[in-house]
């Protein structure tokens, strides 16, 4: 079965760092892009960026460039989204999802990781 | 950066009726457009890609059309499980923007 499994919910304080993960299985991990999508409480979907595990080519939405870092460890079929200094405005659900190369729709989604930032 | 707008914001439909959702792009995206369904508390699900190709397992009552800047998602006969929020997304070029969504609720 093709699936993406994300790390568990996180509760952090402002200015703390965080790295969440997304592990792929059931398919050739390095042949598909992995994207990250934010959904703030009660709001719509926002595209953050994506990475191609085959060569680590990484693209960011201008809205998130410099705010987060996307990375990958091919050896363990895992992509990451990280923050160096969290803000309260980072409170959201974060999804990873895969898309093919060449680009197509996001056909497989992780279950989501809730990030709560509160002092 | 290309902007997607969706209309209406909310669509109230009775079960069994037809629903027509619109997505408009500020510049041409060719046919590089996808549609997703998201039910409350659930992960988004890919319905349509390439503007008109149904994803695996998607019922035939869902259909997509359009190209360039104007796109439509049609649900031919709404079932109870179809009441959800629907998003369009472009992927012709970076960034892969989502539209703001259309909520389909029960009339």
Short mmCIF file of C-alpha atoms in Angstrom, two decimals:
data_model
loop_
_atom_site.label_atom_id
_atom_site.label_comp_id
_atom_site.label_asym_id
_atom_site.label_seq_id
_atom_site.Cartn_x
_atom_site.Cartn_y
_atom_site.Cartn_z
CA UNK A 1 0.00 0.00 0.00
CA UNK A 2 1.27 3.44 -0.94
CA UNK A 3 1.28 5.71 2.05
CA UNK A 4 2.84 8.73 3.69
CA UNK A 5 3.04 8.61 7.47
CA UNK A 6 3.71 11.81 9.34
CA UNK A 7 5.14 12.35 12.79
CA UNK A 8 2.87 13.07 15.72
CA UNK A 9 1.35 16.23 17.07
CA UNK A 10 3.70 18.80 18.55
CA UNK A 11 3.25 21.40 21.26
CA UNK A 12 5.99 24.02 21.34
CA UNK A 13 6.73 27.44 22.76
CA UNK A 14 7.45 30.51 20.64
CA UNK A 15 11.07 30.71 19.43
CA UNK A 16 11.60 26.99 19.81
CA UNK A 17 12.76 24.94 16.84
CA UNK A 18 10.87 22.05 15.32
CA UNK A 19 11.31 19.39 12.66
CA UNK A 20 8.41 17.24 11.54
CA UNK A 21 8.67 14.24 9.26
CA UNK A 22 6.88 12.41 6.47
CA UNK A 23 7.85 8.82 5.68
CA UNK A 24 6.91 7.25 2.39
CA UNK A 25 6.37 3.57 1.76
CA UNK A 26 4.94 1.27 -0.88
CA UNK A 27 6.44 3.16 -3.83
CA UNK A 28 9.75 4.38 -5.25
CA UNK A 29 10.27 7.29 -2.87
CA UNK A 30 12.96 9.12 -4.86
CA UNK A 31 10.80 9.24 -8.03
CA UNK A 32 8.05 11.48 -6.66
CA UNK A 33 8.03 15.02 -5.34
CA UNK A 34 6.96 15.52 -1.73
CA UNK A 35 5.08 18.72 -1.04
CA UNK A 36 4.08 20.42 2.21
CA UNK A 37 0.72 22.10 2.70
CA UNK A 38 -0.40 24.27 5.61
CA UNK A 39 -3.94 24.53 6.87
CA UNK A 40 -4.54 27.04 9.62
CA UNK A 41 -7.54 26.45 11.90
CA UNK A 42 -10.77 26.90 9.97
CA UNK A 43 -8.92 28.06 6.84
CA UNK A 44 -8.01 26.76 3.39
CA UNK A 45 -5.01 24.94 1.99
CA UNK A 46 -1.72 26.78 1.43
CA UNK A 47 1.14 25.45 -0.66
CA UNK A 48 4.43 25.79 1.20
CA UNK A 49 7.00 24.07 -0.98
CA UNK A 50 8.26 20.72 -2.17
CA UNK A 51 11.32 18.59 -2.66
CA UNK A 52 12.35 15.93 -5.16
CA UNK A 53 14.13 13.21 -3.18
CA UNK A 54 16.00 12.00 -6.25
CA UNK A 55 18.22 15.07 -6.39
CA UNK A 56 16.98 17.20 -3.45
CA UNK A 57 15.70 19.90 -5.82
CA UNK A 58 13.63 22.11 -3.52
CA UNK A 59 11.07 24.80 -4.35
CA UNK A 60 9.42 27.19 -1.92
CA UNK A 61 6.34 29.33 -2.17
CA UNK A 62 7.38 33.00 -1.83
CA UNK A 63 5.13 33.20 1.25
CA UNK A 64 7.21 30.57 3.04
CA UNK A 65 10.68 31.16 1.62
CA UNK A 66 13.04 31.83 4.52
CA UNK A 67 10.40 30.83 7.08
CA UNK A 68 10.79 27.05 6.85
CA UNK A 69 13.28 24.53 5.51
CA UNK A 70 12.34 21.43 3.55
CA UNK A 71 14.78 18.55 3.43
CA UNK A 72 14.94 14.84 2.74
CA UNK A 73 16.81 11.73 3.80
CA UNK A 74 16.55 9.31 0.89
CA UNK A 75 18.16 6.51 2.88
CA UNK A 76 15.09 6.30 5.11
CA UNK A 77 12.45 7.53 2.64
CA UNK A 78 11.66 10.54 4.78
CA UNK A 79 11.02 14.19 4.05
CA UNK A 80 11.14 16.93 6.66
CA UNK A 81 9.72 20.36 7.35
CA UNK A 82 11.50 22.44 9.91
CA UNK A 83 11.37 25.77 11.69
CA UNK A 84 14.28 27.43 13.46
CA UNK A 85 12.11 29.76 15.52
CA UNK A 86 8.39 29.11 15.83
CA UNK A 87 5.78 31.83 16.10
CA UNK A 88 2.22 31.68 17.36
CA UNK A 89 1.14 32.18 13.75
CA UNK A 90 2.64 28.76 12.90
CA UNK A 91 -0.28 27.10 14.69
CA UNK A 92 -1.72 24.85 12.00
CA UNK A 93 -2.12 21.42 10.54
CA UNK A 94 0.69 20.49 8.18
CA UNK A 95 0.23 17.88 5.49
CA UNK A 96 2.76 16.22 3.26
CA UNK A 97 1.64 14.86 -0.09
CA UNK A 98 3.29 13.39 -3.12
CA UNK A 99 3.10 14.37 -6.75
CA UNK A 100 4.66 12.76 -9.76
CA UNK A 101 7.40 14.02 -12.00
CA UNK A 102 6.38 15.61 -14.32
CA UNK A 103 4.05 17.42 -11.99
CA UNK A 104 0.49 16.28 -11.51
CA UNK A 105 -2.05 16.40 -8.70
CA UNK A 106 -1.24 15.47 -5.10
CA UNK A 107 -2.45 11.90 -5.16
CA UNK A 108 -1.31 10.55 -1.79
CA UNK A 109 -1.48 12.55 1.43
CA UNK A 110 -0.08 12.06 4.88
CA UNK A 111 -2.47 12.11 7.82
CA UNK A 112 -1.31 15.54 8.91
CA UNK A 113 0.72 16.85 11.84
CA UNK A 114 -0.81 19.38 14.20
CA UNK A 115 1.61 22.02 15.43
CA UNK A 116 0.56 24.08 18.44
CA UNK A 117 2.71 27.02 19.44
CA UNK A 118 1.80 28.56 22.74
CA UNK A 119 3.61 30.25 25.58
CA UNK B 1 2.36 34.55 -9.24
CA UNK B 2 -0.92 33.19 -10.58
CA UNK B 3 -4.00 33.69 -8.40
CA UNK B 4 -6.94 31.28 -8.33
CA UNK B 5 -10.43 32.41 -7.44
CA UNK B 6 -13.30 30.04 -6.75
CA UNK B 7 -17.00 30.71 -6.91
CA UNK B 8 -19.31 30.59 -5.22
CA UNK B 9 -17.78 30.59 -1.75
CA UNK B 10 -20.71 28.47 -0.54
CA UNK B 11 -23.10 26.40 -2.61
CA UNK B 12 -26.29 25.05 -1.02
CA UNK B 13 -27.60 22.02 -2.87
CA UNK B 14 -30.23 19.37 -2.20
CA UNK B 15 -29.21 15.70 -2.40
CA UNK B 16 -29.66 14.41 -5.94
CA UNK B 17 -29.20 17.82 -7.50
CA UNK B 18 -26.35 18.92 -9.74
CA UNK B 19 -23.56 21.12 -8.39
CA UNK B 20 -21.33 23.29 -10.55
CA UNK B 21 -18.20 24.82 -9.03
CA UNK B 22 -15.98 27.34 -10.78
CA UNK B 23 -12.26 28.03 -10.60
CA UNK B 24 -10.67 30.93 -12.44
CA UNK B 25 -6.95 31.61 -12.91
CA UNK B 26 -5.44 35.07 -13.30
CA UNK B 27 -3.26 33.73 -16.15
CA UNK B 28 -3.42 30.63 -18.29
CA UNK B 29 -2.44 27.38 -16.56
CA UNK B 30 -3.13 25.29 -19.67
CA UNK B 31 -4.74 22.09 -18.32
CA UNK B 32 -2.48 21.91 -15.26
CA UNK B 33 -5.27 22.09 -12.72
CA UNK B 34 -6.41 19.70 -10.01
CA UNK B 35 -9.48 19.51 -7.80
CA UNK B 36 -9.58 18.21 -4.22
CA UNK B 37 -12.32 17.35 -1.78
CA UNK B 38 -11.90 17.86 1.95
CA UNK B 39 -14.45 16.75 4.51
CA UNK B 40 -14.37 18.12 8.08
CA UNK B 41 -11.54 16.60 10.09
CA UNK B 42 -10.22 14.68 7.10
CA UNK B 43 -7.25 14.84 4.78
CA UNK B 44 -7.80 16.34 1.32
CA UNK B 45 -8.48 13.85 -1.47
CA UNK B 46 -7.49 14.26 -5.11
CA UNK B 47 -10.54 14.14 -7.38
CA UNK B 48 -9.41 15.50 -10.74
CA UNK B 49 -6.06 16.25 -12.36
CA UNK B 50 -5.17 17.54 -15.79
CA UNK B 51 -8.41 19.56 -15.52
CA UNK B 52 -10.57 16.61 -16.55
CA UNK B 53 -9.02 13.25 -15.57
CA UNK B 54 -10.61 11.52 -12.60
CA UNK B 55 -8.19 10.17 -10.03
CA UNK B 56 -8.25 6.50 -9.15
CA UNK B 57 -11.43 5.45 -7.38
CA UNK B 58 -13.30 8.72 -7.91
CA UNK B 59 -16.96 8.16 -8.83
CA UNK B 60 -18.10 9.04 -12.33
CA UNK B 61 -20.53 11.67 -10.98
CA UNK B 62 -17.48 13.94 -10.57
CA UNK B 63 -16.29 15.58 -13.77
CA UNK B 64 -13.89 18.38 -14.58
CA UNK B 65 -13.67 20.61 -17.60
CA UNK B 66 -11.94 23.71 -18.88
CA UNK B 67 -8.51 24.91 -19.87
CA UNK B 68 -6.55 28.12 -19.86
CA UNK B 69 -8.15 30.29 -17.19
CA UNK B 70 -11.66 28.89 -16.70
CA UNK B 71 -12.39 25.57 -15.05
CA UNK B 72 -15.45 23.77 -13.75
CA UNK B 73 -16.02 20.87 -11.39
CA UNK B 74 -19.43 19.28 -11.79
CA UNK B 75 -21.05 16.82 -9.42
CA UNK B 76 -23.91 15.38 -11.42
CA UNK B 77 -26.11 14.12 -8.59
CA UNK B 78 -25.02 15.04 -5.09
CA UNK B 79 -24.79 12.25 -2.56
CA UNK B 80 -24.71 12.78 1.20
CA UNK B 81 -20.99 12.00 1.28
CA UNK B 82 -20.24 14.80 -1.23
CA UNK B 83 -20.97 17.65 1.16
CA UNK B 84 -17.49 19.04 1.72
CA UNK B 85 -15.11 21.82 0.74
CA UNK B 86 -13.63 21.67 -2.74
CA UNK B 87 -10.31 23.28 -3.71
CA UNK B 88 -8.71 23.80 -7.08
CA UNK B 89 -4.93 23.93 -7.44
CA UNK B 90 -2.65 24.86 -10.32
CA UNK B 91 0.59 23.09 -11.11
CA UNK B 92 1.75 24.51 -14.44
CA UNK B 93 4.45 26.49 -12.73
CA UNK B 94 5.79 27.45 -9.37
CA UNK B 95 4.19 28.08 -6.79
CA UNK B 96 1.40 25.50 -6.91
CA UNK B 97 -1.30 27.78 -5.54
CA UNK B 98 -4.62 26.57 -4.15
CA UNK B 99 -7.88 28.38 -4.61
CA UNK B 100 -9.75 29.57 -1.50
CA UNK B 101 -12.28 26.75 -1.72
CA UNK B 102 -16.02 26.28 -2.27
CA UNK B 103 -18.09 24.80 0.52
CA UNK B 104 -20.93 22.58 -0.67
CA UNK B 105 -23.55 22.22 2.01
CA UNK B 106 -27.02 20.77 2.33
CA UNK B 107 -29.91 22.93 1.23
#
